[in-house]
Coordinates of C-alpha atoms and ligand atoms in Angstrom, one line a residue:
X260 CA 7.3 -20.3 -18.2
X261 CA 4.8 -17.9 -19.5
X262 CA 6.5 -14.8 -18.9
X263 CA 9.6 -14.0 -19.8
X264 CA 11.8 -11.6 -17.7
X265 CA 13.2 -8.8 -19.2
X266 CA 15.7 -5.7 -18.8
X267 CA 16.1 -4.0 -15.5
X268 CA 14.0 -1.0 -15.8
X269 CA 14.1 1.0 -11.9
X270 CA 14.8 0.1 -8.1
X271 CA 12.8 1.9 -5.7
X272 CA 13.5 1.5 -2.1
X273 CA 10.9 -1.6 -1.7
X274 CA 10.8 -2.9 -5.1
X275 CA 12.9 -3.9 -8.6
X276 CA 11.4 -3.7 -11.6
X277 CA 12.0 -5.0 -14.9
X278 CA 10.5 -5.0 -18.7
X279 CA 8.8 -8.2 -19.4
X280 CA 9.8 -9.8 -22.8
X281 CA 7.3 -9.3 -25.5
X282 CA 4.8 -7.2 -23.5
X283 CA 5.0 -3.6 -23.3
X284 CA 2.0 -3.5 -21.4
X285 CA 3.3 -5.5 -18.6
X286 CA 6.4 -5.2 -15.9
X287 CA 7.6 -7.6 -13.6
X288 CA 7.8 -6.5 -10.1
X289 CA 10.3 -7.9 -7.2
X290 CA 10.0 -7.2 -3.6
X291 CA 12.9 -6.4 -1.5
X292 CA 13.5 -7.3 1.6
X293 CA 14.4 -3.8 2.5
X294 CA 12.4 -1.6 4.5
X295 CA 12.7 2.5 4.7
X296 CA 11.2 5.3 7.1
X297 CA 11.1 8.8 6.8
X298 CA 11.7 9.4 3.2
X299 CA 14.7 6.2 3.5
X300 CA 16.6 8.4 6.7
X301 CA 16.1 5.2 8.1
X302 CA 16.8 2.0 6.6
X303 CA 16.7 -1.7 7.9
X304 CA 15.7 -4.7 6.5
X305 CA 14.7 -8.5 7.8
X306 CA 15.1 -11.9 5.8
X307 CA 11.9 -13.0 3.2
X308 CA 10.0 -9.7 4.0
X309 CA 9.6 -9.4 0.3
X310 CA 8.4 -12.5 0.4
X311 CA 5.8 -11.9 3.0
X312 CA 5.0 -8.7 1.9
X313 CA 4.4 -9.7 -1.9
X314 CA 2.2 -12.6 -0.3
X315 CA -0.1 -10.0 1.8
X316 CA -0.2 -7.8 -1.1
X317 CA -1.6 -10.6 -3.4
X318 CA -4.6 -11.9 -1.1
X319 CA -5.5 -7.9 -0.6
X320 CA -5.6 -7.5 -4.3
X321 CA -7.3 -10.8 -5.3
X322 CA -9.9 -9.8 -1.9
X323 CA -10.4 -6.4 -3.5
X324 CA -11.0 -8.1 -6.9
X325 CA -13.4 -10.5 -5.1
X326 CA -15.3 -7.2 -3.9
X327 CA -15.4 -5.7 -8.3
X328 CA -12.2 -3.3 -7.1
X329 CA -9.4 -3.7 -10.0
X330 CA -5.6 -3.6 -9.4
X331 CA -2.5 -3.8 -11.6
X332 CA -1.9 -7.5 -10.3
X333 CA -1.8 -9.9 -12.9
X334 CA 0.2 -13.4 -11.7
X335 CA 2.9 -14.7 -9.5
X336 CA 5.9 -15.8 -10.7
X337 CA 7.8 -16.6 -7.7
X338 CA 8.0 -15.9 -4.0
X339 CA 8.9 -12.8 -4.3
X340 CA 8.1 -11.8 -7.4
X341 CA 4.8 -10.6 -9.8
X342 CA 3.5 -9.8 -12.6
X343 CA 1.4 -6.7 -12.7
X344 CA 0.3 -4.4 -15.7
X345 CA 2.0 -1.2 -16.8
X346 CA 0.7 1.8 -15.5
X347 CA 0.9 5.9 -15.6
X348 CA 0.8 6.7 -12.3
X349 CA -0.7 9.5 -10.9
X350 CA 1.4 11.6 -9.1
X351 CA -0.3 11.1 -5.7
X352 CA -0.2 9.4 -2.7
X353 CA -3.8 8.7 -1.5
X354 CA -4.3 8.6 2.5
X355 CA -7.6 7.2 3.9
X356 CA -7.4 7.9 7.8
X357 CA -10.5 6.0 10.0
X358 CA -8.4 6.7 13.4
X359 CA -5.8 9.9 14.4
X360 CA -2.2 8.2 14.1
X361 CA 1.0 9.6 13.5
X362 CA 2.4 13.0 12.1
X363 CA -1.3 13.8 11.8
X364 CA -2.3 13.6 15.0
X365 CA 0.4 15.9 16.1
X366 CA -0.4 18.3 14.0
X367 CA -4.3 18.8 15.1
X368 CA -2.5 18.1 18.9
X369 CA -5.2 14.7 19.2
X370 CA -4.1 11.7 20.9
X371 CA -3.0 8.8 18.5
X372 CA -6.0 6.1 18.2
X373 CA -8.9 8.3 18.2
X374 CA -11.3 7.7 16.3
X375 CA -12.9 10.1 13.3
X376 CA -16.4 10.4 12.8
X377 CA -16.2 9.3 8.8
X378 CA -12.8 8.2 6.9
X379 CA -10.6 11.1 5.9
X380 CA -9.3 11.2 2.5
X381 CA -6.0 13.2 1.7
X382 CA -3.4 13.5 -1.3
X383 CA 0.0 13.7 -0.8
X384 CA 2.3 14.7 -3.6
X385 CA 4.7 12.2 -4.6
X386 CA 8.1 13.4 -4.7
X387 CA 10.5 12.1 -2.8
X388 CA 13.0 15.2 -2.7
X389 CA 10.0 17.4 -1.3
X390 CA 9.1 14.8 1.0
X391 CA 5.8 14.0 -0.6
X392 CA 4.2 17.1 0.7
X393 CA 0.4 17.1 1.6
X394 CA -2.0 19.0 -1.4
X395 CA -5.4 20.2 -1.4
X396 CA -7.5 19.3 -4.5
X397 CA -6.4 22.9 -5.9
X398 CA -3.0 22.5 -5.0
X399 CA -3.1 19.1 -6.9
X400 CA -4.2 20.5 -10.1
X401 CA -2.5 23.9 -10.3
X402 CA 0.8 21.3 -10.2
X403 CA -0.6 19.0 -12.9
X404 CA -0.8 16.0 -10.5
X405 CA -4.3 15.3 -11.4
X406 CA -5.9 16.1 -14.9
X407 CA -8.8 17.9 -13.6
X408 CA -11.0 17.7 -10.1
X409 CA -13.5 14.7 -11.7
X410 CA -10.3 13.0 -11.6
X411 CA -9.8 13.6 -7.8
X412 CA -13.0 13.3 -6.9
X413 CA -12.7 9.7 -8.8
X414 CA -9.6 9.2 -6.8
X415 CA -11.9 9.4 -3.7
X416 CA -14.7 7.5 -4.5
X417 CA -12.6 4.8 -4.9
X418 CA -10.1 5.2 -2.2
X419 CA -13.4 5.0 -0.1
X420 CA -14.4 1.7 -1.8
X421 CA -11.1 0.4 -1.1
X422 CA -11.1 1.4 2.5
X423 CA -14.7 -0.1 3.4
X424 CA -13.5 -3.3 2.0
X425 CA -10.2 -3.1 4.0
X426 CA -12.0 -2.4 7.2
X427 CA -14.0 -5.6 6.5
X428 CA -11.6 -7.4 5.5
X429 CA -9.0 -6.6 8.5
X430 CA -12.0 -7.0 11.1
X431 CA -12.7 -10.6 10.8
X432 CA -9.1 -11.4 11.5
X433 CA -9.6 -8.8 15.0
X434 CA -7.5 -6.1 13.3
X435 CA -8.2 -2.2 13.2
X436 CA -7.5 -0.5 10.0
X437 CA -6.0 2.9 11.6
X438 CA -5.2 4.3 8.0
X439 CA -3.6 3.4 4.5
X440 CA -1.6 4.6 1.6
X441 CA -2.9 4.0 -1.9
X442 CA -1.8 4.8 -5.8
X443 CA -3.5 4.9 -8.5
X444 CA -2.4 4.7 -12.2
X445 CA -3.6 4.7 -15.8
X446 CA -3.8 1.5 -17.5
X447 CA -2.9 1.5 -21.0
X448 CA -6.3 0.7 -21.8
X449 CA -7.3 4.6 -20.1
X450 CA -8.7 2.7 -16.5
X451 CA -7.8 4.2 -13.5
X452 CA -6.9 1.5 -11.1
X453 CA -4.9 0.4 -8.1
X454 CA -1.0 -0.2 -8.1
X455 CA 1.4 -0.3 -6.1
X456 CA 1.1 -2.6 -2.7
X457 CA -1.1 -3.0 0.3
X458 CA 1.1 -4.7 3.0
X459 CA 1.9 -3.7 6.8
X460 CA 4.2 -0.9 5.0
X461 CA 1.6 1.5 3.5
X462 CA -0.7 0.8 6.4
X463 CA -1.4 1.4 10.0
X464 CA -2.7 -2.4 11.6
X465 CA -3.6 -2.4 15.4
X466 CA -5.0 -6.0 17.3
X467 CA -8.6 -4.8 17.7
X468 CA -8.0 -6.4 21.7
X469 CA -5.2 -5.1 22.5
X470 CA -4.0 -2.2 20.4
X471 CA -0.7 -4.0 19.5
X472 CA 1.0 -2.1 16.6
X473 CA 1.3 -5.2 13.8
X474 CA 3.0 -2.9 10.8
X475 CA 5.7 -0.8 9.5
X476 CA 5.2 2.0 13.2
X477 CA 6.9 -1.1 14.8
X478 CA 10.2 -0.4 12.9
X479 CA 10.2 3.4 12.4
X480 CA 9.0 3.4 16.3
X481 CA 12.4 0.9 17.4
X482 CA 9.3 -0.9 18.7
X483 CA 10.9 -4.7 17.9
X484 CA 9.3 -8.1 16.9
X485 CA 9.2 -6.0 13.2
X486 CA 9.5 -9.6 11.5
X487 CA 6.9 -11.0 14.1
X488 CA 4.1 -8.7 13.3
X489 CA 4.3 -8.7 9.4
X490 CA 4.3 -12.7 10.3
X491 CA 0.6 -12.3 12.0
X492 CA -0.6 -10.3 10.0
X493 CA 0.3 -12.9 7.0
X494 CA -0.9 -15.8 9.4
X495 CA -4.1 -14.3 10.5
X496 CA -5.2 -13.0 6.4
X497 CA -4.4 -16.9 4.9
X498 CA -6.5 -18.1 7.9
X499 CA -9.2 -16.4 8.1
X500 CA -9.1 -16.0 4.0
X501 CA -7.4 -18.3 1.9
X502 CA -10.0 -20.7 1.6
X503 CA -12.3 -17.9 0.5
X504 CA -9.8 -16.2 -2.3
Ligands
LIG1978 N1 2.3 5.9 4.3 C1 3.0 5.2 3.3 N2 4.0 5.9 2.6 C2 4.3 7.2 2.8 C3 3.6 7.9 3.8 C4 2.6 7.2 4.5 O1 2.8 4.0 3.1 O2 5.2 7.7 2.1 C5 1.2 5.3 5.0 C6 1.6 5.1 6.5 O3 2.2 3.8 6.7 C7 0.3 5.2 7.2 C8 -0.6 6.1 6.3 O4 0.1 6.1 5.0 O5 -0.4 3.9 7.2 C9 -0.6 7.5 6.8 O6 0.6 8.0 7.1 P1 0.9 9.4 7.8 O7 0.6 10.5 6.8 O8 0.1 9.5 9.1 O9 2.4 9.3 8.0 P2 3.4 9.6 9.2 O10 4.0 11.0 8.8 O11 2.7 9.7 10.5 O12 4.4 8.5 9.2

């Protein structure tokens, strides 16, 4: 094989990740089939949802590449596991909201599912003992989380570019993007780009026709059919996509 796995480096509560022999510049990424809510309060987990989430996550990258938007993917190796570059990431959590869902629509006291008049952009600061809280841009700097507000407003743009694609790219297979959950990191080559995953955890998926919840709300929600949805959403991207990827 072409790559060469190498020490264990971190687990997070998704993912393993290991050093890949003889390139610094690369890691080697497994996904779990463990899935978390609320800061990992609540855990569960169902059989080969790594392997249907790392799946997902690879026809959304190589669709965004398709549309000139670069991520830290780089090969498969197995079912469940990837290749993707080494990156610095950025300390934030970047939230692109089309449609009120969630925490957030509690907060403004708006009824989940309606709609906003233009996407909403947020940052969220990653740190799991603070419970990643939300940041404004100056809150994000005076912390160090971003190197300076070009950088943010970088962050943005391209969470933007990301979501228009996404909205596309979920509406031809009759799903509404609600919202989504980005990272970004620095490349060793000094390029901002995407990392981390977009499956049916780090986003919000509704059938267009029905308004049937088809990610991760499912689970946190007690909901059922978890397994199910992540299923559909897997079937309805390789058909409506595969052939075009
Ligand atoms: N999200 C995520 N990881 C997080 C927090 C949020 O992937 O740590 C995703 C979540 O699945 C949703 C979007 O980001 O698609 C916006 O989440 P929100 O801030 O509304 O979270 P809530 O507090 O309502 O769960």
């Amino acid at each position: 094989m072409k790559y060469q796995k190498g020490e264990f480096r971190y687990e997070g509560k998704a993912k393993r990740i290991f050093e890949v022999v003889g390139s610094p510049d690369l890691l080697w990424m497994e996904f779990k089939d463990s899935l978390t809510a609320f800061n990992a309060q609540k855990k569960g987990s169902f059989s080969n949802k790594g392997v249907i989430n790392k799946q997902i996550a690879v026809l959304i990258f190589r669709y965004l590449s398709s549309r000139g938007i670069k991520s830290h993917w780089v090969a498969d190796v197995s079912e469940r596991e990837w290749i993707c570059q080494r990156l610095t990431i950025i300390p934030l959590e970047v939230v692109v909201r089309n449609w009120l869902a969630g925490s957030t629509a509690k907060k403004f006291g708006i009824e989940e599912g309606t709609a906003l008049k233009a996407p909403l952009v947020e940052f969220y600061y990653k740190k799991d003992e603070l419970n990643d809280p939300f940041v404004s841009d100056d809150q994000a700097l005076v912390i160090g989380a971003a190197q300076d507000q070009a950088q943010l407003n970088a962050l943005k743009k391209q969470a933007l570019a990301v979501n228009e694609a996404l909205v596309h790219f979920f509406s031809k297979m009759g799903i509404r993007l609600i919202d989504f959950k980005i990272e970004f990191g620095v490349s060793e080559r000094g390029e901002v780009i995407l990392g981390d995953e977009i499956t049916p955890d780090s986003c919000r998926l509704w059938d267009l026709a029905t308004n049937e919840k088809l990610d991760k709300d499912r689970f946190r929600r007690d909901l059922g059919r978890v397994e199910e949805s992540y299923q559909e959403v897997l079937k309805r991207i390789t058909s409506t996509w595969e052939s075009q990827l």
